[in-house]
XYZ file of C-alpha atoms in Angstrom:
388
model
C 12.122 -24.856 2.896
C 8.849 -25.827 3.416
C 8.832 -23.888 6.807
C 9.924 -20.821 5.040
C 8.061 -20.712 1.935
C 4.890 -21.715 4.828
C 5.678 -18.589 6.975
C 5.673 -16.319 3.769
C 2.974 -14.328 3.489
C 1.807 -14.310 0.093
C 1.596 -17.832 -0.033
C -0.625 -17.586 3.046
C -2.704 -15.014 1.474
C -2.936 -17.573 -1.800
C -3.617 -20.241 0.413
C -6.489 -18.423 2.117
C -8.200 -17.653 -1.391
C -7.493 -21.496 -2.637
C -9.315 -22.606 0.654
C -12.244 -20.328 0.576
C -12.836 -20.718 -3.023
C -13.191 -24.757 -2.199
C -14.639 -24.590 0.883
C -17.486 -22.237 -0.487
C -18.122 -25.073 -2.565
C -19.331 -27.564 -0.031
C -20.895 -25.271 2.810
C -24.383 -25.635 3.696
C -26.885 -22.886 5.100
C -25.504 -23.756 8.843
C -21.630 -24.005 8.308
C -21.894 -20.938 5.958
C -22.929 -19.130 9.159
C -19.362 -20.357 11.187
C -18.117 -18.563 8.295
C -19.793 -15.646 8.158
C -18.898 -14.888 11.736
C -15.695 -15.794 11.447
C -15.062 -13.039 8.975
C -17.373 -10.645 10.905
C -14.684 -10.903 14.235
C -11.115 -10.909 12.008
C -12.921 -7.755 10.096
C -13.599 -6.257 13.382
C -10.169 -7.199 14.701
C -8.531 -5.501 11.613
C -10.632 -1.814 11.282
C -10.132 -1.980 15.335
C -6.242 -2.081 14.427
C -6.295 0.662 11.407
C -6.399 3.772 13.405
C -3.643 2.955 15.731
C -1.434 1.699 13.199
C -2.114 5.188 11.621
C -1.005 7.013 14.261
C 2.294 4.522 15.547
C 3.505 5.404 11.825
C 2.586 8.948 10.802
C 3.458 10.613 14.277
C 7.090 8.744 14.240
C 7.571 9.445 10.539
C 6.903 13.385 11.537
C 9.266 13.538 14.363
C 12.037 11.998 12.220
C 12.289 15.035 9.946
C 14.167 17.221 12.073
C 17.282 14.666 10.812
C 19.362 16.154 8.151
C 19.047 20.123 6.810
C 15.289 21.343 6.804
C 15.687 22.813 3.097
C 16.668 18.976 1.743
C 14.782 17.305 4.078
C 11.107 19.094 3.391
C 11.944 19.688 -0.132
C 12.709 15.310 0.009
C 9.124 14.905 1.661
C 7.556 17.057 -0.493
C 8.698 15.474 -3.719
C 8.036 12.035 -2.327
C 4.220 12.917 -1.890
C 4.585 14.381 -5.240
C 5.365 11.553 -7.260
C 2.851 9.115 -5.216
C 0.019 10.888 -5.915
C 1.251 12.114 -9.429
C 1.706 8.004 -9.413
C -2.266 8.364 -8.609
C -3.638 10.450 -10.670
C -1.948 8.819 -13.483
C -3.812 5.647 -12.245
C -7.041 7.014 -11.856
C -6.966 8.614 -15.949
C -5.748 5.432 -17.040
C -8.738 3.782 -15.094
C -11.309 5.645 -16.622
C -9.767 4.668 -19.509
C -9.252 1.278 -19.326
C -11.442 -0.513 -17.093
C -14.946 -0.282 -18.256
C -13.234 -2.120 -21.502
C -12.419 -5.041 -19.671
C -15.412 -6.671 -19.939
C -15.664 -6.363 -16.102
C -18.865 -8.709 -14.315
C -20.533 -6.330 -12.276
C -23.327 -8.574 -11.862
C -23.804 -12.272 -11.162
C -27.548 -13.920 -11.583
C -29.333 -16.588 -9.528
C -26.818 -15.964 -6.613
C -27.245 -18.243 -3.240
C -29.078 -16.178 -0.133
C -26.456 -15.594 2.665
C -28.136 -16.282 5.414
C -27.637 -14.012 9.075
C -24.449 -14.333 11.597
C -24.375 -17.230 13.826
C -22.699 -14.548 16.819
C -21.828 -11.244 16.044
C -19.189 -9.801 18.317
C -18.196 -6.236 17.788
C -14.842 -4.497 18.581
C -15.284 -0.628 17.262
C -12.166 1.254 16.912
C -11.437 3.880 19.256
C -11.424 6.278 16.948
C -12.125 7.263 13.154
C -9.504 6.883 10.604
C -9.621 10.876 9.997
C -9.346 11.414 13.518
C -6.485 9.273 13.290
C -4.607 11.506 10.628
C -5.744 14.447 11.931
C -4.343 13.553 15.388
C -1.234 12.267 14.103
C -0.622 15.519 11.868
C -0.665 18.048 15.110
C 1.031 15.566 17.101
C 3.944 15.349 14.870
C 4.458 18.617 13.802
C 3.977 19.725 17.645
C 6.578 17.290 18.468
C 8.720 18.363 15.745
C 8.657 22.138 16.478
C 8.579 21.468 20.333
C 11.536 19.141 20.169
C 9.455 16.942 22.807
C 12.234 14.240 23.013
C 10.458 12.391 25.546
C 7.204 12.541 23.621
C 8.708 11.514 20.671
C 10.438 8.510 22.248
C 7.277 7.455 23.471
C 5.641 7.264 19.656
C 9.113 5.344 18.582
C 7.735 2.896 21.367
C 4.231 2.840 20.189
C 4.918 2.547 16.750
C 7.162 -0.747 17.981
C 4.203 -2.155 19.507
C 2.643 -1.300 16.375
C 4.574 -3.076 14.436
C 4.465 -5.921 16.839
C 0.651 -5.875 16.453
C 0.705 -6.037 12.750
C 3.402 -8.893 12.578
C 1.757 -11.237 15.388
C -2.370 -10.401 14.786
C -2.805 -8.353 11.610
C -0.617 -10.379 9.379
C -1.892 -14.117 10.923
C -5.498 -13.169 10.850
C -5.074 -11.773 7.062
C -5.246 -15.091 5.436
C -8.583 -16.270 7.765
C -10.405 -12.941 6.968
C -9.275 -13.532 3.211
C -10.825 -17.313 3.245
C -13.611 -16.270 4.687
C -14.612 -13.784 2.046
C -14.017 -16.014 -0.538
C -15.464 -18.785 0.796
C -18.676 -16.683 0.599
C -18.303 -15.539 -2.875
C -17.937 -18.614 -3.645
C -20.956 -20.051 -2.167
C -22.948 -17.054 -3.180
C -21.806 -18.217 -6.657
C -20.514 -15.381 -8.039
C -16.991 -15.519 -8.060
C -15.797 -17.781 -10.886
C -17.008 -15.059 -13.332
C -15.161 -12.159 -11.365
C -11.614 -13.598 -10.345
C -10.000 -13.426 -13.974
C -10.066 -10.253 -14.355
C -7.875 -9.517 -11.678
C -5.414 -11.320 -13.599
C -5.537 -8.944 -16.325
C -5.522 -6.041 -14.097
C -2.058 -6.920 -12.280
C -0.528 -6.900 -15.816
C -1.769 -3.693 -16.428
C -0.561 -2.457 -13.050
C 2.490 -3.853 -13.964
C 3.179 -1.984 -17.416
C 1.670 1.136 -15.539
C 4.937 0.744 -13.464
C 7.295 1.036 -15.755
C 5.839 3.699 -17.268
C 6.011 5.728 -14.327
C 9.410 5.341 -13.662
C 10.492 6.160 -17.278
C 8.518 9.490 -16.538
C 9.813 9.929 -13.406
C 13.854 9.132 -14.530
C 13.099 11.413 -17.472
C 12.148 14.351 -15.102
C 15.182 13.804 -13.163
C 17.670 13.540 -16.095
C 16.452 17.044 -17.115
C 16.231 18.536 -13.586
C 20.038 17.034 -13.286
C 21.148 17.644 -16.361
C 22.352 13.945 -16.650
C 21.543 10.621 -18.392
C 19.272 9.060 -16.436
C 21.116 6.064 -17.773
C 24.224 6.372 -15.863
C 22.397 5.558 -12.948
C 19.333 3.417 -13.635
C 21.877 1.071 -15.372
C 23.224 0.033 -12.221
C 19.536 -0.853 -10.862
C 18.611 -3.810 -12.058
C 19.690 -5.689 -9.092
C 18.038 -3.498 -6.955
C 14.760 -4.215 -8.748
C 15.135 -8.014 -8.547
C 15.936 -7.840 -5.119
C 12.994 -6.037 -4.306
C 10.905 -8.242 -6.625
C 12.377 -11.471 -4.510
C 11.844 -9.745 -1.146
C 8.655 -7.869 -1.068
C 10.731 -5.470 1.504
C 12.291 -2.034 0.844
C 14.224 -2.656 3.601
C 15.828 -6.131 2.652
C 16.422 -3.708 -0.384
C 18.200 -0.454 1.116
C 21.349 -1.820 1.155
C 21.616 -2.957 -2.539
C 20.402 0.518 -3.799
C 22.374 2.212 -1.766
C 25.428 0.961 -3.171
C 24.025 0.932 -6.765
C 23.692 4.692 -5.977
C 26.885 4.946 -4.847
C 28.624 2.798 -8.013
C 26.999 5.102 -10.186
C 29.009 8.258 -9.010
C 26.086 10.313 -10.115
C 24.994 11.334 -7.123
C 26.977 12.772 -4.475
C 27.229 9.878 -1.073
C 26.404 12.759 1.167
C 23.241 13.215 -0.569
C 22.168 9.909 -1.367
C 23.143 8.315 1.820
C 20.362 10.744 3.494
C 17.819 10.310 0.082
C 17.658 6.581 -0.189
C 16.642 5.341 2.988
C 14.421 8.377 3.419
C 12.870 7.253 0.732
C 12.258 4.212 1.169
C 10.176 4.829 3.533
C 8.514 7.842 2.545
C 8.248 7.651 -1.080
C 5.787 4.696 -2.316
C 4.242 5.378 -5.847
C 4.429 2.099 -6.855
C 1.934 1.162 -3.958
C -0.629 4.121 -4.640
C -0.502 3.543 -8.667
C -1.214 -0.084 -7.939
C -3.745 0.592 -5.026
C -5.732 3.168 -6.910
C -6.130 0.910 -10.389
C -7.129 -1.434 -8.035
C -9.609 0.208 -6.456
C -11.065 1.446 -9.245
C -11.516 -2.427 -10.662
C -12.992 -3.631 -7.170
C -15.863 -0.982 -7.005
C -16.629 -1.554 -10.517
C -16.907 -5.510 -9.880
C -18.872 -5.580 -6.502
C -20.904 -2.356 -6.579
C -21.500 -1.926 -10.415
C -19.722 1.587 -10.564
C -16.168 3.407 -10.698
C -15.966 5.999 -8.227
C -16.655 9.421 -9.018
C -13.870 12.197 -10.651
C -13.918 14.037 -6.726
C -14.351 10.821 -4.754
C -10.991 9.473 -6.525
C -9.257 12.910 -6.004
C -10.065 13.127 -2.705
C -8.615 9.260 -1.910
C -5.522 9.843 -3.741
C -4.720 12.913 -2.014
C -4.936 11.455 1.509
C -3.677 7.974 0.581
C -0.292 9.927 -0.386
C -0.562 11.402 3.214
C -1.147 7.482 4.340
C 1.841 6.476 2.040
C 4.431 8.042 3.901
C 3.583 6.518 6.945
C 2.984 2.885 5.767
C 4.192 0.117 7.861
C 7.046 -1.715 6.274
C 5.061 -4.820 5.903
C 3.969 -6.920 2.585
C 1.007 -4.718 1.407
C 1.879 -2.426 4.265
C 0.223 0.607 2.114
C -3.161 -1.054 1.675
C -2.865 -1.790 5.336
C -2.617 1.659 6.158
C -5.221 2.966 3.988
C -8.018 0.277 5.122
C -9.733 3.075 6.970
C -9.798 5.653 3.642
C -10.898 2.523 1.567
C -13.833 1.956 3.442
C -14.514 5.710 4.653
C -13.873 7.453 1.570
C -14.833 4.906 -1.103
C -17.478 2.999 0.846
C -16.130 -0.328 0.407
C -17.798 -3.244 2.650
C -15.662 -6.253 4.257
C -15.513 -8.276 0.781
C -14.195 -5.532 -0.997
C -11.202 -4.547 1.319
C -10.693 -8.502 1.410
C -10.738 -8.329 -2.263
C -8.103 -5.064 -2.407
C -5.841 -6.783 0.090
C -5.852 -10.206 -1.652
C -4.733 -8.587 -5.459
C -2.582 -6.100 -3.909
C -0.533 -8.964 -2.648
C -0.937 -10.489 -5.494
C 1.452 -8.189 -7.128
C 2.933 -6.476 -4.143
C 6.763 -7.354 -5.269
C 6.445 -5.259 -8.406
C 4.977 -2.297 -6.518
C 7.833 -2.364 -4.279
C 10.302 -2.986 -7.188
C 8.742 -0.007 -8.688
C 8.984 1.909 -5.079
C 12.807 1.455 -4.526
C 13.880 1.472 -8.105
C 12.031 4.947 -8.600
C 13.671 6.624 -5.421
C 17.060 6.922 -7.906
C 15.141 9.191 -9.828
C 14.158 11.379 -6.892
C 17.861 11.094 -5.175
C 18.684 12.713 -8.429
C 16.575 15.617 -8.108
C 17.706 15.926 -4.549
C 21.446 16.099 -5.357
C 20.548 18.836 -8.055
C 18.684 21.013 -5.391
C 21.108 20.411 -3.194
C 23.653 22.239 -5.661
C 21.359 24.874 -5.990
C 20.408 26.012 -2.560
C 24.156 26.636 -1.797
C 24.413 29.005 -4.852
């Protein structure tokens, strides 16, 4: 039991936060240089992996779009993307209204000065995250159109390698990266006033999940011309499974059974859409990440990103979410490059995002997979319409 808890990613990240907060109070000018160097090295590894993660997951996801009916697949992908960016825009609108009224501390007086690095090892990425995105889209579409099966197989194998790197390199070093960042914040003396606001933000985001789920099931009910409660009443077990496991994959079997038991949707549709949406529809995660980046920006940099920057971030985040890795915090991991390049976050900002995202990740996952049922109803009606 203890071994299982110790191996849990959320537990390790929380341990990293606590260790960093405690350690920071006992560091002197010499020891903080070691922590700074650790943060720099782990940060370099993480950002080196980001373009590889983008290519590994997005190319492989695009090449799978030839499975099943082309129209149904295309429509499913479109509504998954629209739901995700819609959730992001909803979250952004709420953020502009709510965050300025949260009494977020944007500056702290009498901070201790952080010294220079003890040593610095640069590990630059092979290419930028935007280059990786464009390469992924072009390669994925090229493989799909030309039916280049050998290349498809190669990128499937590359995806397996990327998953290995995420699980064996990225996830294990995240607690150290986060611990180092929080130790530095604690050493400076700012984190004690900043951390409580994130607990409020997590509760706000969870409420946002339920609002978005309600909206999507309402739309699905009108379009399908069926009371959505006939399907939704089978979803509590799915939601609780997702909360308990923090995994769409672990909840997949329960979700398929729930939809089929409801008899609202044809099994020929649900047996395709539920697995498909579990990998491409991440509305809860996008909603969460958008609100969190706005909060972190206010906390660390004293302002919320402007409207144009946020809209650009959300539109691109919807694309990245389609290829997000199936690990806790997968959406935010896949979009680290966007957070740093589009929003201009430094390593401290990235560390905060990774941490607070992990704290609510189970609820974001539950929102994702529960809302998949609404999208499945929409696809079911669309499939009937294109037959007529």
